[in-house]
CSV table of C-alpha atoms and ligand atoms in Angstrom, one decimal:
chain,number,residue,atom,x,y,z
L,1,UNK,CA,8.4,21.5,2.0
L,2,UNK,CA,10.6,20.4,-1.4
L,3,UNK,CA,8.1,20.9,-4.3
L,4,UNK,CA,9.4,17.3,-5.2
L,5,UNK,CA,6.5,16.2,-6.9
L,6,UNK,CA,5.8,19.9,-9.1
L,7,UNK,CA,3.9,18.6,-12.0
L,8,UNK,CA,3.3,15.4,-11.4
L,9,UNK,CA,0.1,13.4,-11.5
L,10,UNK,CA,-1.6,9.5,-10.2
L,11,UNK,CA,-3.9,8.2,-9.1
L,12,UNK,CA,-3.9,7.3,-4.7
L,13,UNK,CA,-6.1,4.4,-3.8
L,14,UNK,CA,-7.1,2.9,-0.4
L,15,UNK,CA,-7.4,6.5,1.6
L,16,UNK,CA,-10.3,6.0,4.2
L,17,UNK,CA,-10.3,7.7,6.9
L,18,UNK,CA,-7.6,10.3,8.7
L,19,UNK,CA,-5.4,6.9,10.1
L,20,UNK,CA,-5.4,5.1,6.9
L,21,UNK,CA,-1.5,5.6,5.5
L,22,UNK,CA,-2.8,6.4,2.0
L,23,UNK,CA,-4.4,9.5,3.9
L,24,UNK,CA,-1.1,11.3,4.8
L,25,UNK,CA,0.4,10.0,1.3
L,26,UNK,CA,-2.2,12.5,-0.5
L,27,UNK,CA,-1.6,15.1,2.2
L,28,UNK,CA,2.3,14.9,1.3
L,29,UNK,CA,1.3,14.6,-2.9
L,30,UNK,CA,-0.8,17.7,-2.0
L,31,UNK,CA,2.2,19.8,-0.5
L,32,UNK,CA,4.7,19.1,-2.3
L,33,UNK,CA,3.3,19.8,-5.8
L,34,UNK,CA,0.9,17.3,-7.0
L,35,UNK,CA,-2.2,16.4,-8.8
L,36,UNK,CA,-4.2,13.7,-8.1
L,37,UNK,CA,-7.2,11.1,-8.3
L,38,UNK,CA,-8.7,10.0,-5.7
L,39,UNK,CA,-10.8,6.4,-5.4
L,40,UNK,CA,-12.0,3.6,-2.9
L,41,UNK,CA,-14.4,1.1,-3.0
L,42,UNK,CA,-17.5,2.2,-3.2
L,43,UNK,CA,-18.9,0.8,-0.6
L,44,UNK,CA,-15.9,2.1,1.2
L,45,UNK,CA,-17.0,5.5,0.5
L,46,UNK,CA,-20.2,5.3,1.3
L,47,UNK,CA,-18.5,4.8,5.1
L,48,UNK,CA,-15.2,6.4,5.0
L,49,UNK,CA,-14.5,11.0,4.8
L,50,UNK,CA,-12.4,11.1,1.2
L,51,UNK,CA,-14.7,14.1,0.5
L,52,UNK,CA,-13.1,16.2,2.9
L,53,UNK,CA,-9.5,15.4,1.8
L,54,UNK,CA,-10.6,15.7,-1.7
L,55,UNK,CA,-11.3,19.0,-1.1
L,56,UNK,CA,-8.2,19.7,1.3
L,57,UNK,CA,-6.1,18.7,-1.7
L,58,UNK,CA,-8.0,20.7,-4.5
L,59,UNK,CA,-8.6,16.2,-5.8
L,60,UNK,CA,-11.2,13.8,-7.5
L,61,UNK,CA,-13.0,10.9,-6.5
L,62,UNK,CA,-13.6,8.3,-8.2
L,63,UNK,CA,-14.9,5.4,-6.4
L,64,UNK,CA,-13.4,1.9,-8.2
L,65,UNK,CA,-13.5,-1.4,-6.6
L,66,UNK,CA,-10.0,-2.1,-7.5
L,67,UNK,CA,-11.2,-5.6,-8.0
L,68,UNK,CA,-13.0,-4.6,-11.1
L,69,UNK,CA,-11.3,-4.7,-14.5
L,70,UNK,CA,-14.6,-2.8,-15.8
L,71,UNK,CA,-14.0,-0.7,-12.6
L,72,UNK,CA,-10.2,0.4,-13.0
L,73,UNK,CA,-10.8,0.5,-16.6
L,74,UNK,CA,-13.0,3.7,-16.3
L,75,UNK,CA,-11.0,5.1,-12.8
L,76,UNK,CA,-7.5,5.7,-15.5
L,77,UNK,CA,-9.4,6.6,-18.7
L,78,UNK,CA,-11.0,9.8,-16.1
L,79,UNK,CA,-8.6,10.5,-14.1
L,80,UNK,CA,-6.4,10.5,-17.4
L,81,UNK,CA,-9.2,13.1,-18.5
L,82,UNK,CA,-9.0,15.5,-15.5
L,83,UNK,CA,-5.4,15.4,-14.9
L,84,UNK,CA,-4.9,15.8,-18.3
L,85,UNK,CA,-2.3,13.5,-19.1
L,86,UNK,CA,-0.1,10.6,-18.8
L,87,UNK,CA,0.5,9.2,-15.0
L,88,UNK,CA,3.9,10.0,-13.3
L,89,UNK,CA,2.3,7.4,-9.9
L,90,UNK,CA,-0.3,5.1,-8.4
L,91,UNK,CA,0.2,4.2,-4.8
L,92,UNK,CA,-2.1,0.8,-4.0
L,93,UNK,CA,-2.7,0.4,-0.6
L,94,UNK,CA,-5.7,-1.4,0.1
L,95,UNK,CA,-5.8,-4.8,1.7
L,96,UNK,CA,-8.6,-7.1,3.7
L,97,UNK,CA,-9.1,-10.6,4.5
L,98,UNK,CA,-12.5,-11.7,4.8
L,99,UNK,CA,-11.3,-14.6,7.2
L,100,UNK,CA,-10.0,-12.2,10.1
L,101,UNK,CA,-13.2,-10.8,9.9
L,102,UNK,CA,-15.1,-13.3,10.2
L,103,UNK,CA,-12.8,-14.8,13.0
L,104,UNK,CA,-11.8,-17.4,10.6
L,105,UNK,CA,-8.6,-19.4,12.1
L,106,UNK,CA,-5.8,-19.9,9.5
L,107,UNK,CA,-5.7,-23.5,9.6
L,108,UNK,CA,-8.6,-23.9,9.3
L,109,UNK,CA,-10.2,-20.9,6.7
L,110,UNK,CA,-13.2,-20.6,4.3
L,111,UNK,CA,-11.6,-21.0,0.9
L,112,UNK,CA,-14.1,-18.6,-0.5
L,113,UNK,CA,-13.1,-15.9,2.0
L,114,UNK,CA,-9.1,-16.6,1.0
L,115,UNK,CA,-10.1,-16.7,-2.6
L,116,UNK,CA,-11.7,-13.0,-2.1
L,117,UNK,CA,-8.7,-11.5,0.6
L,118,UNK,CA,-6.3,-12.4,-2.1
L,119,UNK,CA,-8.6,-11.1,-5.0
L,120,UNK,CA,-9.2,-7.7,-2.4
L,121,UNK,CA,-5.6,-8.1,-1.7
L,122,UNK,CA,-3.0,-8.7,-4.1
L,123,UNK,CA,-4.5,-9.5,-6.8
L,124,UNK,CA,-5.5,-6.1,-7.2
L,125,UNK,CA,-2.4,-4.8,-8.8
L,126,UNK,CA,-1.7,-6.8,-11.0
L,127,UNK,CA,-5.3,-5.7,-12.1
L,128,UNK,CA,-4.2,-2.0,-11.5
L,129,UNK,CA,-1.5,-2.4,-13.2
L,130,UNK,CA,-2.6,-4.3,-15.8
L,131,UNK,CA,-4.6,-1.2,-16.9
L,132,UNK,CA,-2.3,0.8,-16.6
L,133,UNK,CA,0.3,-0.8,-19.2
L,134,UNK,CA,-2.0,-1.8,-21.3
L,135,UNK,CA,-3.4,1.7,-21.8
L,136,UNK,CA,-0.1,3.3,-21.8
L,137,UNK,CA,-1.3,5.0,-19.0
L,138,UNK,CA,1.7,6.0,-17.3
L,139,UNK,CA,4.6,8.6,-17.8
L,140,UNK,CA,8.8,7.2,-19.0
L,141,UNK,CA,10.4,7.4,-15.2
L,142,UNK,CA,6.8,6.8,-13.0
L,143,UNK,CA,6.4,5.5,-10.1
L,144,UNK,CA,3.8,2.6,-8.6
L,145,UNK,CA,3.9,1.3,-4.9
L,146,UNK,CA,2.0,-0.9,-3.3
L,147,UNK,CA,2.2,-1.3,0.6
L,148,UNK,CA,2.8,-4.8,2.8
L,149,UNK,CA,3.7,-6.6,5.6
L,150,UNK,CA,6.2,-8.5,6.7
L,151,UNK,CA,4.7,-11.8,7.8
L,152,UNK,CA,5.3,-12.4,3.7
L,153,UNK,CA,9.1,-13.1,5.1
L,154,UNK,CA,8.1,-14.3,8.4
L,155,UNK,CA,5.7,-16.0,10.5
L,156,UNK,CA,3.0,-13.4,12.9
L,157,UNK,CA,0.4,-16.1,13.8
L,158,UNK,CA,-2.5,-13.6,14.2
L,159,UNK,CA,-1.4,-12.8,10.8
L,160,UNK,CA,-3.8,-15.2,9.2
L,161,UNK,CA,-4.0,-15.9,5.9
L,162,UNK,CA,-2.5,-11.9,5.1
L,163,UNK,CA,0.2,-13.2,5.1
L,164,UNK,CA,-0.2,-15.1,2.4
L,165,UNK,CA,-2.1,-12.6,0.1
L,166,UNK,CA,1.1,-10.6,1.3
L,167,UNK,CA,3.8,-12.9,-0.7
L,168,UNK,CA,1.4,-12.4,-3.5
L,169,UNK,CA,1.5,-8.5,-3.5
L,170,UNK,CA,5.4,-8.6,-3.5
L,171,UNK,CA,6.2,-11.2,-6.7
L,172,UNK,CA,3.4,-9.5,-8.9
L,173,UNK,CA,5.9,-6.1,-7.8
L,174,UNK,CA,8.4,-8.1,-8.5
L,175,UNK,CA,7.5,-9.7,-12.2
L,176,UNK,CA,5.4,-7.2,-13.5
L,177,UNK,CA,7.6,-4.6,-12.8
L,178,UNK,CA,10.0,-6.0,-15.0
L,179,UNK,CA,7.7,-6.0,-17.7
L,180,UNK,CA,7.2,-1.9,-16.7
L,181,UNK,CA,10.4,-1.2,-16.2
L,182,UNK,CA,11.3,-2.9,-20.0
L,183,UNK,CA,8.9,-1.9,-21.5
L,184,UNK,CA,7.9,2.2,-20.1
L,185,UNK,CA,10.8,3.0,-18.1
L,186,UNK,CA,8.2,3.0,-15.0
L,187,UNK,CA,9.9,1.2,-11.7
L,188,UNK,CA,7.5,-0.8,-9.0
L,189,UNK,CA,8.6,-1.5,-5.5
L,190,UNK,CA,6.8,-2.2,-2.3
L,191,UNK,CA,7.3,-0.6,1.1
L,192,UNK,CA,6.8,-3.1,4.0
L,193,UNK,CA,5.9,-0.8,6.4
L,194,UNK,CA,5.8,-1.0,10.4
L,195,UNK,CA,2.8,-2.1,12.3
L,196,UNK,CA,0.2,1.1,12.2
L,197,UNK,CA,-2.7,1.8,13.7
L,198,UNK,CA,-5.3,2.6,11.5
L,199,UNK,CA,-8.4,0.4,10.4
L,200,UNK,CA,-6.9,-2.7,8.8
L,201,UNK,CA,-3.5,-2.7,10.7
L,202,UNK,CA,-6.8,-2.7,14.0
L,203,UNK,CA,-8.6,-5.5,12.9
L,204,UNK,CA,-5.3,-8.0,13.0
L,205,UNK,CA,-6.2,-10.1,16.2
L,206,UNK,CA,-3.5,-9.1,19.9
L,207,UNK,CA,-2.9,-5.8,17.6
L,208,UNK,CA,-1.3,-4.2,20.6
L,209,UNK,CA,0.3,-6.4,22.5
L,210,UNK,CA,2.3,-6.6,18.3
L,211,UNK,CA,2.8,-2.5,18.0
L,212,UNK,CA,4.1,-2.8,21.4
L,213,UNK,CA,6.7,-6.2,20.7
L,214,UNK,CA,7.5,-3.9,17.0
L,215,UNK,CA,8.5,-1.0,18.9
L,216,UNK,CA,10.5,-2.0,21.5
L,217,UNK,CA,12.3,-4.4,18.9
L,218,UNK,CA,13.0,-1.3,16.3
L,219,UNK,CA,16.5,0.6,17.3
L,220,UNK,CA,14.4,4.0,16.1
L,221,UNK,CA,11.3,2.9,17.3
L,222,UNK,CA,8.2,2.0,14.8
L,223,UNK,CA,7.9,4.5,11.8
L,224,UNK,CA,3.8,6.4,11.8
L,225,UNK,CA,1.8,6.4,9.2
L,226,UNK,CA,2.9,9.6,8.5
L,227,UNK,CA,6.9,8.5,8.1
L,228,UNK,CA,5.5,6.0,5.2
L,229,UNK,CA,3.5,8.6,3.4
L,230,UNK,CA,7.5,10.9,3.1
L,231,UNK,CA,8.9,7.7,2.3
L,232,UNK,CA,6.5,7.2,-0.6
L,233,UNK,CA,6.8,10.3,-1.6
L,234,UNK,CA,11.0,9.7,-2.0
L,235,UNK,CA,10.2,7.1,-4.0
L,236,UNK,CA,7.3,8.6,-6.2
L,237,UNK,CA,10.0,11.3,-7.0
L,238,UNK,CA,12.8,11.8,-9.5
L,239,UNK,CA,15.7,11.5,-6.7
L,240,UNK,CA,14.8,7.7,-6.2
L,241,UNK,CA,15.0,6.5,-10.5
L,242,UNK,CA,16.7,3.3,-10.7
L,243,UNK,CA,14.7,1.6,-7.3
L,244,UNK,CA,12.1,-0.9,-8.5
L,245,UNK,CA,11.5,-4.7,-8.6
L,246,UNK,CA,12.9,-3.9,-4.7
L,247,UNK,CA,10.6,-4.6,-1.1
L,248,UNK,CA,12.0,-2.1,1.1
L,249,UNK,CA,11.8,-2.0,4.8
L,250,UNK,CA,10.2,1.1,6.7
L,251,UNK,CA,10.6,0.1,9.9
L,252,UNK,CA,12.6,1.0,12.3
L,253,UNK,CA,14.4,-1.1,11.8
L,254,UNK,CA,12.6,-4.7,13.2
L,255,UNK,CA,13.1,-6.9,9.5
L,256,UNK,CA,16.9,-7.1,10.4
L,257,UNK,CA,16.6,-7.4,14.8
L,258,UNK,CA,17.8,-10.8,16.7
L,259,UNK,CA,16.5,-9.4,19.9
L,260,UNK,CA,17.0,-6.1,21.7
L,261,UNK,CA,18.0,-4.8,25.5
L,262,UNK,CA,14.7,-4.1,25.7
L,263,UNK,CA,13.3,-7.0,25.5
L,264,UNK,CA,16.0,-9.1,26.7
L,265,UNK,CA,14.6,-7.4,29.9
L,266,UNK,CA,11.3,-8.6,30.4
L,267,UNK,CA,13.2,-12.1,30.0
L,268,UNK,CA,15.5,-11.8,32.6
L,269,UNK,CA,13.4,-9.9,34.7
L,270,UNK,CA,13.7,-11.6,38.8
O,301,NAI,P1,-7.0,1.0,5.8
O,301,NAI,O1,-8.1,-0.2,6.2
O,301,NAI,O2,-7.4,2.4,6.3
O,301,NAI,O3,-6.7,1.0,4.3
O,301,NAI,C1,-7.8,-0.5,3.5
O,301,NAI,C2,-8.2,0.6,2.1
O,301,NAI,O4,-8.5,-0.5,1.1
O,301,NAI,C3,-9.3,1.1,3.3
O,301,NAI,O5,-9.6,2.7,2.3
O,301,NAI,C4,-11.0,0.4,2.2
O,301,NAI,O6,-11.6,0.2,2.0
O,301,NAI,C5,-9.5,-0.3,0.9
O,301,NAI,N1,-10.4,-1.8,0.0
O,301,NAI,C6,-10.9,-2.4,0.8
O,301,NAI,N2,-11.1,-3.4,-0.1
O,301,NAI,C7,-11.4,-2.5,-1.3
O,301,NAI,C8,-11.3,-3.3,-2.9
O,301,NAI,N3,-12.3,-3.7,-3.4
O,301,NAI,N4,-11.1,-2.4,-3.7
O,301,NAI,C9,-10.4,-0.4,-2.5
O,301,NAI,N5,-10.9,-0.7,-2.0
O,301,NAI,C10,-10.9,-1.0,-1.2
O,301,NAI,O7,-5.5,0.9,6.5
O,301,NAI,P2,-4.1,0.9,5.7
O,301,NAI,O8,-3.5,0.0,7.0
O,301,NAI,O9,-3.9,2.4,5.8
O,301,NAI,O10,-3.6,0.2,5.1
O,301,NAI,C11,-3.3,0.2,3.7
O,301,NAI,C12,-2.2,-0.5,3.1
O,301,NAI,O11,-1.5,-0.9,4.0
O,301,NAI,C13,-2.8,-2.1,2.6
O,301,NAI,O12,-2.1,-2.8,2.2
O,301,NAI,C14,-2.1,-2.7,4.2
O,301,NAI,O13,-1.6,-4.0,4.1
O,301,NAI,C15,-0.6,-1.8,4.0
O,301,NAI,N6,0.0,-2.9,5.4
O,301,NAI,C16,-0.5,-1.5,7.1
O,301,NAI,C17,-0.1,-1.7,8.2
O,301,NAI,C18,-0.8,-1.3,9.8
O,301,NAI,O14,-0.6,-1.7,10.6
O,301,NAI,N7,-1.7,-1.2,9.5
O,301,NAI,C19,1.2,-2.5,8.1
O,301,NAI,C20,1.8,-2.9,6.8
O,301,NAI,C21,1.0,-2.5,5.8
């Protein structure tokens, strides 16, 4: 361990169970010397195992529905009280599509579900940054990261309306990131992660095929949740101070591939 986050304070959204990317980020942040508050939706706290992670990392848990300005305001206020000052890092690791959950096809969604999905998956990031920005809750040279997927740029049919939600999320990172950089010297980026076996990931139809295909296409293979956590730590550290407004692919090279030998072999078998 490198003490990369020594003395830094933050909030980590979205750890549900040991598979969650946010869970790994919390473990790694703790190892690197950070102090933080863990948060998730009240319903997820009842289902999940977040207390176990809190104990392990010496953190407190504050429930917050990331679509509620009231919950987010109270979360940020309480976190600053608990941690004794402003924040250096925030991880947004939240995604959910009701259309996916209910098996609605992309071409004929329920638009109330569509609205709920973009509120949870994208606008929640805007709301979080609204509270952090207007309460001046971030220290200078702080870092805000959200997790995204390449379906924001390219077609992955079974990703359904999450593709649109991710495009929205990435745009919010750039647009809000401008004001955060200009006014508070805070950076805002998204990490576009490989398909990863988690509760949210496995909800995507045909996920196993998806995972195997990406593995065969990527020269370095799929990035794991732990590797995603390591990359996130680097973005929270002082080693990446001038990286902002970026969508950063963390995918073993997948996003720049056309075809690989391993995939071609499948199509040239006699
Ligand atoms: P996960 O299911 O462990 O995490 C999703 C989290 O969102 C859960 O903790 C859930 O409780 C939380 N959440 C849902 N609604 C919420 C609300 N209203 N308020 C607060 N929290 C809420 O799955 P995973 O994979 O760790 O997801 C984390 C992020 O990574 C998501 O943004 C996801 O889209 C993204 N991602 C995942 C990939 C994958 O293949 N698993 C690939 C690329 C990005």
